[in-house]
Amino acid sequence: MKTTGARWSLALPLGVWGATRLMLLLFVLKVYVFPGPDVTSDVSVIYQGWYEVLRTGTFPLDDVTWQYPPAAALAILSPGLLPFLDYTTAFFVLACVADLATLALLLYAGRRPGATLRGAWVWVAGVPLLGPTVYARYDVMVTAVAVAALLAGARHPRVMGALAGFGALLKVWPVLLLVGVRRRTSWIAAAVTGVVVAALFALAMPGAFAFLTFQRDRGTEVESLGSLVFHVARHHGWNGQVLLNYGSVEFLGPHVDVVSTAALALTGMVFGWLLVWRLMATRFEVHTAADTALVAVLMFTVTSRVISPQYMVWLVGLAAVCLCFRESRMRRPVALVLVACFATVLEFPVYFGNVIASDGLGVTLLFVRNGLLVAATLIAARALWRATVPGRTAPRTMPPQAEALTSETPVSS
């Protein structure tokens, strides 16, 4: 009976995954048309254009839309691994493979003692809520690396650090996985991996770090938290513009620089909060690193000048890892993130025209989505603080073997 139950517990999420991902593939391959603007043009036009440049051995030095760390080139070049398919089809297939690899990691982790399959179900449900955009961006590949890093953390700290360092060179944000990690071996492995990979790219391909100067004159993206100021202001005489700028649709005009500066200030405050938390926190359990990673990425997402739909893929991945642990404090924030995913697919791509027009429907969807993310951030930060900072009555549920795994003393991976 136990064997039958175990098989069913795996077959059901795999079956739901297969059905929902088949629909995503049918949408990105345009067998069926998803409502709203075509989300696949980033792959067929932008990514494929970068591919043609990168395969010559240099980065897109004259393209300001290239705003990614050097290892992102590997994701853009990856469709070359499937030469029997055209570029866009190969990219979608590899995105689906990364999706499946993430699910496999979550299913494996969820069957460990003291773990749960709730995390796998968060991934199974969360990804299709975002629609075909997930397979039309390389963020699902980065998220797979981040999930692997967090799940490796307790048992293999060096592997965790190496994956986090590599992930940071794919799209920066995975460096936040280290915020809740106390073991020096993980930090050292991340630093060594980052330096080595960055040096290899710098030596092998000109322009590896040109991306650092390509975001200097960005405005405020129309889906960000700060954009709500201008969505409302457009109804009261604000005479700015909505334009495609640096690869995204942004507000440009009077006072945009003030809002953008305020967003940067908020990001600085987030960094300060995380630093204070790190100095004061003393209760570290096996799930603390995952909980902290979700809090950190939530904070930096809501204070960003850009909250693109693909950012939600990161949050779904981290949320899934959190709920692999029975004792995680992130259940309510995870639920809010999943609801925000549904609101996201409505504002992009389904009603993106309404968002750009700042009409009632578009502004309402943005208020709902961004409000859910702000609420998730505040609740998650409060839960993390109460669980880890002394002076709060938080039960210590960590068994002795888990406490040994999270101790300050470095251990071998």
Coordinates of N, CA and C in Angstrom, one line a residue, residues 38-225:
D38 N 2.1 39.2 -28.7 CA 2.9 38.0 -28.9 C 4.1 38.0 -27.9
V39 N 4.1 37.1 -27.0 CA 5.2 37.0 -26.0 C 6.5 36.3 -26.5
T40 N 6.4 35.7 -27.7 CA 7.6 35.0 -28.2 C 8.5 35.8 -29.0
S41 N 8.2 37.0 -29.2 CA 9.1 37.8 -30.1 C 10.5 38.1 -29.4
D42 N 10.5 38.1 -28.1 CA 11.8 38.2 -27.4 C 12.8 37.1 -27.9
V43 N 12.2 35.9 -28.1 CA 13.1 34.8 -28.5 C 13.4 34.8 -30.0
S44 N 12.3 35.0 -30.8 CA 12.5 34.9 -32.2 C 13.2 36.1 -32.8
V45 N 13.2 37.3 -32.1 CA 13.8 38.5 -32.6 C 15.1 38.8 -31.8
I46 N 14.8 39.1 -30.5 CA 15.9 39.6 -29.7 C 17.0 38.5 -29.4
Y47 N 16.5 37.4 -28.8 CA 17.4 36.4 -28.4 C 18.2 35.8 -29.6
Q48 N 17.4 35.6 -30.7 CA 18.1 35.1 -31.9 C 19.1 36.1 -32.5
G49 N 18.8 37.3 -32.4 CA 19.7 38.3 -32.8 C 21.0 38.3 -32.0
W50 N 20.9 38.2 -30.7 CA 22.0 38.1 -29.8 C 22.8 36.8 -30.1
Y51 N 22.1 35.7 -30.4 CA 22.7 34.4 -30.7 C 23.6 34.6 -31.9
E52 N 23.2 35.3 -32.9 CA 24.0 35.4 -34.1 C 25.3 36.2 -33.8
V53 N 25.2 37.2 -32.9 CA 26.4 37.9 -32.5 C 27.3 37.1 -31.6
L54 N 26.7 36.5 -30.6 CA 27.5 35.7 -29.6 C 28.3 34.6 -30.2
R55 N 27.7 33.9 -31.2 CA 28.4 32.8 -31.8 C 29.6 33.2 -32.6
T56 N 29.8 34.5 -32.8 CA 31.0 35.0 -33.4 C 32.1 35.2 -32.4
G57 N 31.8 35.1 -31.1 CA 32.8 35.2 -30.1 C 32.9 36.6 -29.4
T58 N 31.8 37.4 -29.5 CA 31.8 38.7 -28.9 C 30.4 38.9 -28.3
F59 N 30.3 39.8 -27.3 CA 29.0 40.2 -26.8 C 28.4 41.3 -27.7
P60 N 27.1 41.5 -27.6 CA 26.4 42.6 -28.4 C 26.8 44.0 -27.8
L61 N 28.0 44.4 -28.2 CA 28.6 45.7 -27.7 C 27.8 46.9 -28.0
D62 N 27.1 46.9 -29.1 CA 26.3 48.1 -29.6 C 24.8 48.0 -29.3
D63 N 24.4 47.0 -28.5 CA 23.0 46.8 -28.3 C 22.7 47.1 -26.8
V64 N 22.1 48.2 -26.5 CA 21.8 48.6 -25.1 C 20.8 47.7 -24.4
T65 N 20.1 46.9 -25.2 CA 19.1 46.0 -24.6 C 19.8 44.7 -24.0
W66 N 21.1 44.5 -24.3 CA 21.9 43.5 -23.7 C 22.2 44.0 -22.3
Q67 N 21.5 43.5 -21.2 CA 21.7 44.0 -19.9 C 21.9 42.9 -18.9
Y68 N 22.6 41.9 -19.3 CA 22.8 40.7 -18.5 C 24.2 40.3 -18.3
P69 N 24.5 39.6 -17.2 CA 25.9 39.2 -16.9 C 26.4 38.2 -17.9
P70 N 27.7 38.0 -18.0 CA 28.3 37.3 -19.1 C 27.8 35.8 -19.3
A71 N 27.5 35.1 -18.2 CA 27.0 33.7 -18.3 C 25.7 33.6 -19.0
A72 N 24.9 34.7 -19.1 CA 23.7 34.7 -19.8 C 23.9 34.3 -21.3
A73 N 25.1 34.5 -21.8 CA 25.4 34.0 -23.1 C 25.2 32.5 -23.3
L74 N 25.4 31.8 -22.2 CA 25.2 30.3 -22.3 C 23.7 30.0 -22.6
A75 N 22.8 30.7 -21.9 CA 21.4 30.4 -22.1 C 21.0 30.8 -23.5
I76 N 21.5 32.0 -24.0 CA 21.1 32.4 -25.4 C 21.7 31.5 -26.4
L77 N 22.9 30.9 -26.2 CA 23.5 30.0 -27.1 C 23.0 28.6 -27.0
S78 N 22.3 28.3 -26.0 CA 21.9 26.9 -25.7 C 21.1 26.2 -26.8
P79 N 20.2 26.9 -27.5 CA 19.5 26.3 -28.6 C 20.4 25.6 -29.7
G80 N 21.7 26.1 -29.7 CA 22.6 25.4 -30.6 C 22.8 24.0 -30.3
L81 N 22.5 23.5 -29.1 CA 22.6 22.1 -28.7 C 21.6 21.3 -29.5
L82 N 20.6 21.9 -30.1 CA 19.6 21.1 -30.8 C 19.5 21.6 -32.3
P83 N 20.6 21.3 -33.0 CA 20.7 21.9 -34.4 C 19.6 21.4 -35.3
F84 N 18.9 20.3 -35.0 CA 17.9 19.8 -35.8 C 16.6 20.6 -35.7
L85 N 16.5 21.5 -34.8 CA 15.4 22.4 -34.6 C 15.7 23.8 -34.9
D86 N 14.7 24.6 -35.3 CA 15.0 26.1 -35.5 C 15.2 26.7 -34.2
Y87 N 15.8 27.9 -34.2 CA 16.2 28.5 -32.9 C 15.1 28.6 -31.9
T88 N 14.0 29.2 -32.3 CA 12.9 29.4 -31.3 C 12.3 28.1 -30.8
T89 N 12.1 27.1 -31.6 CA 11.6 25.9 -31.1 C 12.5 25.2 -30.2
A90 N 13.8 25.3 -30.5 CA 14.8 24.7 -29.6 C 14.9 25.4 -28.3
F91 N 14.7 26.7 -28.3 CA 14.7 27.5 -27.0 C 13.5 27.0 -26.2
F92 N 12.3 26.9 -26.8 CA 11.1 26.5 -26.0 C 11.3 25.1 -25.4
V93 N 11.9 24.2 -26.2 CA 12.1 22.9 -25.7 C 13.0 22.9 -24.5
L94 N 14.1 23.6 -24.6 CA 15.1 23.7 -23.5 C 14.5 24.4 -22.3
A95 N 13.6 25.4 -22.5 CA 12.9 26.0 -21.3 C 12.0 24.9 -20.6
C96 N 11.4 24.1 -21.4 CA 10.5 23.0 -20.9 C 11.4 22.0 -20.1
V97 N 12.5 21.7 -20.6 CA 13.5 20.8 -20.0 C 13.9 21.4 -18.6
A98 N 14.2 22.7 -18.6 CA 14.6 23.3 -17.3 C 13.4 23.3 -16.3
D99 N 12.2 23.4 -16.8 CA 11.0 23.4 -16.0 C 10.9 22.0 -15.4
L100 N 11.1 20.9 -16.2 CA 11.0 19.6 -15.7 C 12.1 19.2 -14.8
A101 N 13.3 19.7 -15.0 CA 14.4 19.5 -14.1 C 14.1 20.1 -12.7
T102 N 13.5 21.3 -12.7 CA 13.1 21.9 -11.5 C 12.1 21.1 -10.7
L103 N 11.1 20.6 -11.4 CA 10.1 19.7 -10.8 C 10.8 18.4 -10.2
A104 N 11.7 17.8 -11.0 CA 12.3 16.6 -10.5 C 13.1 16.9 -9.2
L105 N 13.8 18.0 -9.1 CA 14.5 18.4 -7.9 C 13.6 18.5 -6.7
L106 N 12.4 19.2 -7.0 CA 11.5 19.4 -5.9 C 10.8 18.1 -5.4
L107 N 10.5 17.2 -6.4 CA 9.9 15.9 -6.0 C 10.9 15.1 -5.2
Y108 N 12.2 15.1 -5.6 CA 13.2 14.4 -4.9 C 13.4 14.9 -3.5
A109 N 13.4 16.3 -3.4 CA 13.6 16.9 -2.1 C 12.4 16.7 -1.2
G110 N 11.2 16.7 -1.8 CA 10.0 16.5 -1.0 C 9.8 15.2 -0.4
R111 N 10.5 14.2 -0.9 CA 10.4 12.8 -0.3 C 11.4 12.5 0.7
R112 N 12.3 13.5 1.1 CA 13.2 13.3 2.2 C 12.5 13.3 3.5
P113 N 13.1 12.7 4.6 CA 12.5 12.8 5.9 C 12.3 14.2 6.4
G114 N 11.1 14.5 6.9 CA 10.8 15.9 7.3 C 10.4 16.8 6.3
A115 N 10.4 16.4 5.0 CA 10.0 17.3 3.9 C 8.6 17.0 3.4
T116 N 8.2 17.7 2.4 CA 6.8 17.6 1.9 C 6.8 17.9 0.4
L117 N 5.8 17.3 -0.3 CA 5.6 17.6 -1.7 C 4.9 18.8 -2.0
R118 N 4.5 19.6 -1.0 CA 3.8 20.9 -1.3 C 4.6 21.8 -2.2
G119 N 6.0 21.8 -2.0 CA 6.8 22.6 -2.9 C 6.7 22.2 -4.3
A120 N 6.7 20.9 -4.6 CA 6.5 20.5 -6.0 C 5.2 21.0 -6.6
W121 N 4.1 20.9 -5.8 CA 2.8 21.4 -6.2 C 2.8 22.9 -6.5
V122 N 3.5 23.7 -5.7 CA 3.6 25.1 -5.9 C 4.2 25.4 -7.3
W123 N 5.2 24.6 -7.6 CA 5.9 24.8 -9.0 C 4.9 24.3 -10.1
V124 N 4.3 23.2 -9.9 CA 3.3 22.6 -10.9 C 2.2 23.7 -11.2
A125 N 1.7 24.3 -10.1 CA 0.6 25.2 -10.3 C 1.0 26.6 -10.6
G126 N 2.1 27.1 -10.1 CA 2.5 28.5 -10.3 C 3.0 28.8 -11.7
V127 N 3.7 27.9 -12.3 CA 4.3 28.2 -13.7 C 3.2 28.5 -14.7
P128 N 2.2 27.6 -14.8 CA 1.1 27.8 -15.8 C 0.3 29.0 -15.5
L129 N 0.2 29.5 -14.2 CA -0.5 30.7 -13.9 C 0.0 31.9 -14.6
L130 N 1.3 31.8 -14.9 CA 2.0 33.0 -15.6 C 1.9 32.9 -17.1
G131 N 1.3 31.8 -17.7 CA 1.1 31.8 -19.1 C 2.4 31.5 -19.9
P132 N 2.3 31.6 -21.2 CA 3.4 31.2 -22.1 C 4.7 32.1 -21.9
T133 N 4.6 33.2 -21.2 CA 5.8 34.1 -21.0 C 6.9 33.3 -20.4
V134 N 6.6 32.3 -19.5 CA 7.6 31.5 -18.8 C 8.6 30.8 -19.8
Y135 N 8.0 30.3 -20.9 CA 8.9 29.6 -21.9 C 9.5 30.5 -22.9
A136 N 9.1 31.8 -22.9 CA 9.6 32.7 -23.8 C 10.7 33.7 -23.2
R137 N 11.2 33.3 -22.1 CA 12.3 34.0 -21.4 C 13.3 33.0 -20.8
Y138 N 14.5 33.4 -20.6 CA 15.5 32.4 -20.1 C 15.5 32.3 -18.6
D139 N 14.5 33.0 -17.9 CA 14.5 33.0 -16.5 C 14.2 31.7 -15.9
V140 N 13.4 30.8 -16.6 CA 13.1 29.5 -16.0 C 14.4 28.7 -15.9
M141 N 15.4 28.9 -16.8 CA 16.7 28.2 -16.7 C 17.5 28.7 -15.4
V142 N 17.5 30.0 -15.2 CA 18.1 30.6 -14.0 C 17.5 30.1 -12.8
T143 N 16.2 30.0 -12.8 CA 15.4 29.5 -11.6 C 15.8 28.1 -11.3
A144 N 16.0 27.3 -12.3 CA 16.3 25.9 -12.1 C 17.7 25.8 -11.3
V145 N 18.6 26.6 -11.7 CA 19.9 26.7 -11.0 C 19.7 27.1 -9.6
A146 N 18.9 28.1 -9.3 CA 18.7 28.6 -8.0 C 18.0 27.6 -7.1
V147 N 17.0 26.9 -7.6 CA 16.4 25.8 -6.9 C 17.3 24.7 -6.5
A148 N 18.2 24.3 -7.5 CA 19.2 23.3 -7.2 C 20.2 23.8 -6.1
A149 N 20.5 25.0 -6.1 CA 21.4 25.6 -5.1 C 20.8 25.5 -3.7
L150 N 19.6 26.0 -3.6 CA 19.0 26.0 -2.3 C 18.7 24.6 -1.7
L151 N 18.3 23.6 -2.6 CA 18.1 22.3 -2.1 C 19.4 21.6 -1.8
A152 N 20.5 22.0 -2.4 CA 21.8 21.4 -2.1 C 22.4 21.9 -0.8
G153 N 21.8 23.1 -0.3 CA 22.5 23.8 0.8 C 22.9 23.1 2.0
A154 N 22.0 22.4 2.7 CA 22.3 21.8 4.0 C 23.3 20.7 3.9
R155 N 23.2 19.9 2.8 CA 24.1 18.7 2.7 C 25.4 19.0 1.9
H156 N 25.3 19.9 1.0 CA 26.5 20.1 0.1 C 26.7 21.6 0.0
P157 N 27.3 22.3 1.1 CA 27.4 23.7 1.1 C 28.3 24.3 -0.1
R158 N 29.3 23.5 -0.4 CA 30.2 24.0 -1.5 C 29.4 24.0 -2.9
V159 N 28.6 22.9 -3.1 CA 27.8 22.9 -4.3 C 26.8 24.0 -4.3
M160 N 26.2 24.3 -3.2 CA 25.3 25.4 -3.1 C 25.9 26.7 -3.5
G161 N 27.1 27.0 -2.9 CA 27.8 28.2 -3.2 C 28.2 28.3 -4.6
A162 N 28.7 27.2 -5.2 CA 29.1 27.2 -6.6 C 27.9 27.5 -7.5
L163 N 26.8 26.9 -7.2 CA 25.6 27.1 -8.1 C 25.1 28.6 -7.9
A164 N 25.1 29.1 -6.7 CA 24.7 30.5 -6.5 C 25.6 31.4 -7.2
G165 N 26.9 31.2 -7.1 CA 27.9 32.1 -7.9 C 27.7 32.0 -9.4
F166 N 27.5 30.8 -9.9 CA 27.2 30.7 -11.3 C 25.9 31.3 -11.7
G167 N 24.8 31.1 -10.9 CA 23.6 31.7 -11.1 C 23.6 33.3 -11.1
A168 N 24.5 33.8 -10.3 CA 24.6 35.3 -10.2 C 25.2 35.8 -11.5
L169 N 26.0 35.0 -12.2 CA 26.5 35.4 -13.5 C 25.6 35.1 -14.7
L170 N 24.5 34.4 -14.3 CA 23.4 34.3 -15.3 C 22.4 35.4 -15.3
K171 N 22.1 35.8 -14.0 CA 21.1 37.0 -14.0 C 21.1 37.7 -12.6
V172 N 22.3 37.7 -11.9 CA 22.5 38.5 -10.7 C 21.7 38.1 -9.5
W173 N 20.4 38.0 -9.6 CA 19.6 37.8 -8.4 C 19.9 36.6 -7.6
P174 N 20.4 35.5 -8.2 CA 20.8 34.3 -7.3 C 21.8 34.6 -6.3
V175 N 22.5 35.7 -6.4 CA 23.5 36.0 -5.3 C 22.7 36.2 -4.0
L176 N 21.4 36.5 -4.0 CA 20.6 36.7 -2.8 C 20.4 35.4 -2.1
L177 N 20.6 34.3 -2.7 CA 20.5 33.0 -2.1 C 21.4 32.8 -0.9
L178 N 22.5 33.6 -0.9 CA 23.5 33.5 0.2 C 23.2 34.3 1.4
V179 N 22.2 35.1 1.4 CA 21.9 36.0 2.5 C 21.6 35.3 3.8
G180 N 20.9 34.1 3.7 CA 20.6 33.4 4.9 C 21.5 32.2 5.1
V181 N 22.7 32.2 4.5 CA 23.6 31.1 4.6 C 24.8 31.5 5.5
R182 N 25.0 30.7 6.6 CA 26.1 31.1 7.5 C 27.4 30.4 7.2
R183 N 27.4 29.3 6.5 CA 28.6 28.6 6.3 C 29.6 29.3 5.4
R184 N 30.8 29.4 5.8 CA 31.8 30.1 5.0 C 32.1 29.4 3.7
T185 N 32.0 28.0 3.8 CA 32.3 27.2 2.6 C 31.5 27.6 1.4
S186 N 30.2 27.9 1.7 CA 29.3 28.3 0.6 C 29.7 29.7 0.0
W187 N 30.0 30.6 0.9 CA 30.4 31.9 0.4 C 31.7 31.9 -0.4
I188 N 32.6 31.1 0.1 CA 33.9 31.0 -0.6 C 33.7 30.3 -2.0
A189 N 32.9 29.2 -2.0 CA 32.7 28.5 -3.3 C 32.0 29.5 -4.2
A190 N 31.0 30.3 -3.8 CA 30.4 31.2 -4.6 C 31.3 32.3 -5.2
A191 N 32.2 32.8 -4.3 CA 33.2 33.8 -4.8 C 34.1 33.2 -5.8
V192 N 34.6 32.0 -5.5 CA 35.6 31.4 -6.4 C 35.0 31.1 -7.8
T193 N 33.8 30.6 -7.7 CA 33.1 30.2 -9.0 C 32.8 31.5 -9.8
G194 N 32.3 32.6 -9.1 CA 32.0 33.8 -9.8 C 33.3 34.4 -10.4
V195 N 34.4 34.4 -9.7 CA 35.6 35.0 -10.2 C 36.1 34.2 -11.4
V196 N 36.1 32.9 -11.3 CA 36.7 32.1 -12.3 C 35.9 32.2 -13.6
V197 N 34.5 32.1 -13.5 CA 33.7 32.1 -14.6 C 33.7 33.5 -15.3
A198 N 33.7 34.6 -14.5 CA 33.8 35.9 -15.0 C 35.1 36.1 -15.7
A199 N 36.2 35.6 -15.1 CA 37.5 35.8 -15.8 C 37.6 35.1 -17.1
L200 N 37.0 33.9 -17.2 CA 37.0 33.1 -18.4 C 36.3 33.9 -19.5
F201 N 35.1 34.4 -19.2 CA 34.4 35.2 -20.2 C 35.1 36.5 -20.6
A202 N 35.7 37.1 -19.6 CA 36.4 38.4 -19.9 C 37.6 38.1 -20.8
L203 N 38.3 37.0 -20.7 CA 39.4 36.6 -21.5 C 39.0 36.1 -22.9
A204 N 37.9 35.4 -22.9 CA 37.5 34.7 -24.1 C 36.6 35.6 -25.1
M205 N 35.8 36.5 -24.5 CA 34.9 37.2 -25.3 C 34.9 38.7 -25.0
P206 N 35.2 39.6 -25.9 CA 35.2 41.0 -25.7 C 33.8 41.5 -25.2
G207 N 33.8 42.5 -24.3 CA 32.5 43.1 -23.9 C 31.7 42.4 -22.8
A208 N 32.4 41.5 -22.1 CA 31.7 40.7 -21.1 C 30.9 41.5 -20.1
F209 N 31.5 42.7 -19.7 CA 30.9 43.5 -18.7 C 30.3 44.9 -19.2
A210 N 30.1 44.9 -20.5 CA 29.5 46.1 -21.1 C 28.1 46.4 -20.6
F211 N 27.4 45.3 -20.1 CA 26.1 45.5 -19.6 C 26.0 46.4 -18.4
L212 N 27.1 46.6 -17.7 CA 27.0 47.4 -16.5 C 26.7 48.9 -16.8
T213 N 26.9 49.3 -18.0 CA 26.7 50.7 -18.4 C 25.4 50.9 -19.2
F214 N 24.7 49.8 -19.5 CA 23.6 49.8 -20.5 C 22.3 50.2 -19.8
Q215 N 22.2 50.4 -18.5 CA 21.0 50.7 -17.8 C 21.0 52.1 -17.2
R216 N 22.0 52.9 -17.6 CA 22.2 54.2 -16.9 C 21.0 55.1 -17.1
D217 N 20.4 55.1 -18.3 CA 19.4 56.1 -18.5 C 18.0 55.5 -18.6
R218 N 17.8 54.4 -17.9 CA 16.5 53.8 -17.9 C 15.4 54.6 -17.1
G219 N 14.2 54.5 -17.6 CA 13.1 55.2 -16.9 C 12.5 54.3 -15.9
T220 N 11.1 54.4 -15.7 CA 10.4 53.6 -14.7 C 9.5 52.7 -15.6
E221 N 9.6 51.4 -15.5 CA 8.9 50.5 -16.3 C 7.4 50.5 -15.9
V222 N 6.5 50.3 -16.9 CA 5.1 50.5 -16.7 C 4.4 49.5 -15.7
E223 N 5.1 48.4 -15.4 CA 4.5 47.4 -14.5 C 5.1 47.5 -13.1
S224 N 6.0 48.4 -12.8 CA 6.7 48.5 -11.5 C 5.8 49.2 -10.5
L225 N 6.2 49.1 -9.2 CA 5.4 49.7 -8.1 C 5.4 51.2 -8.3

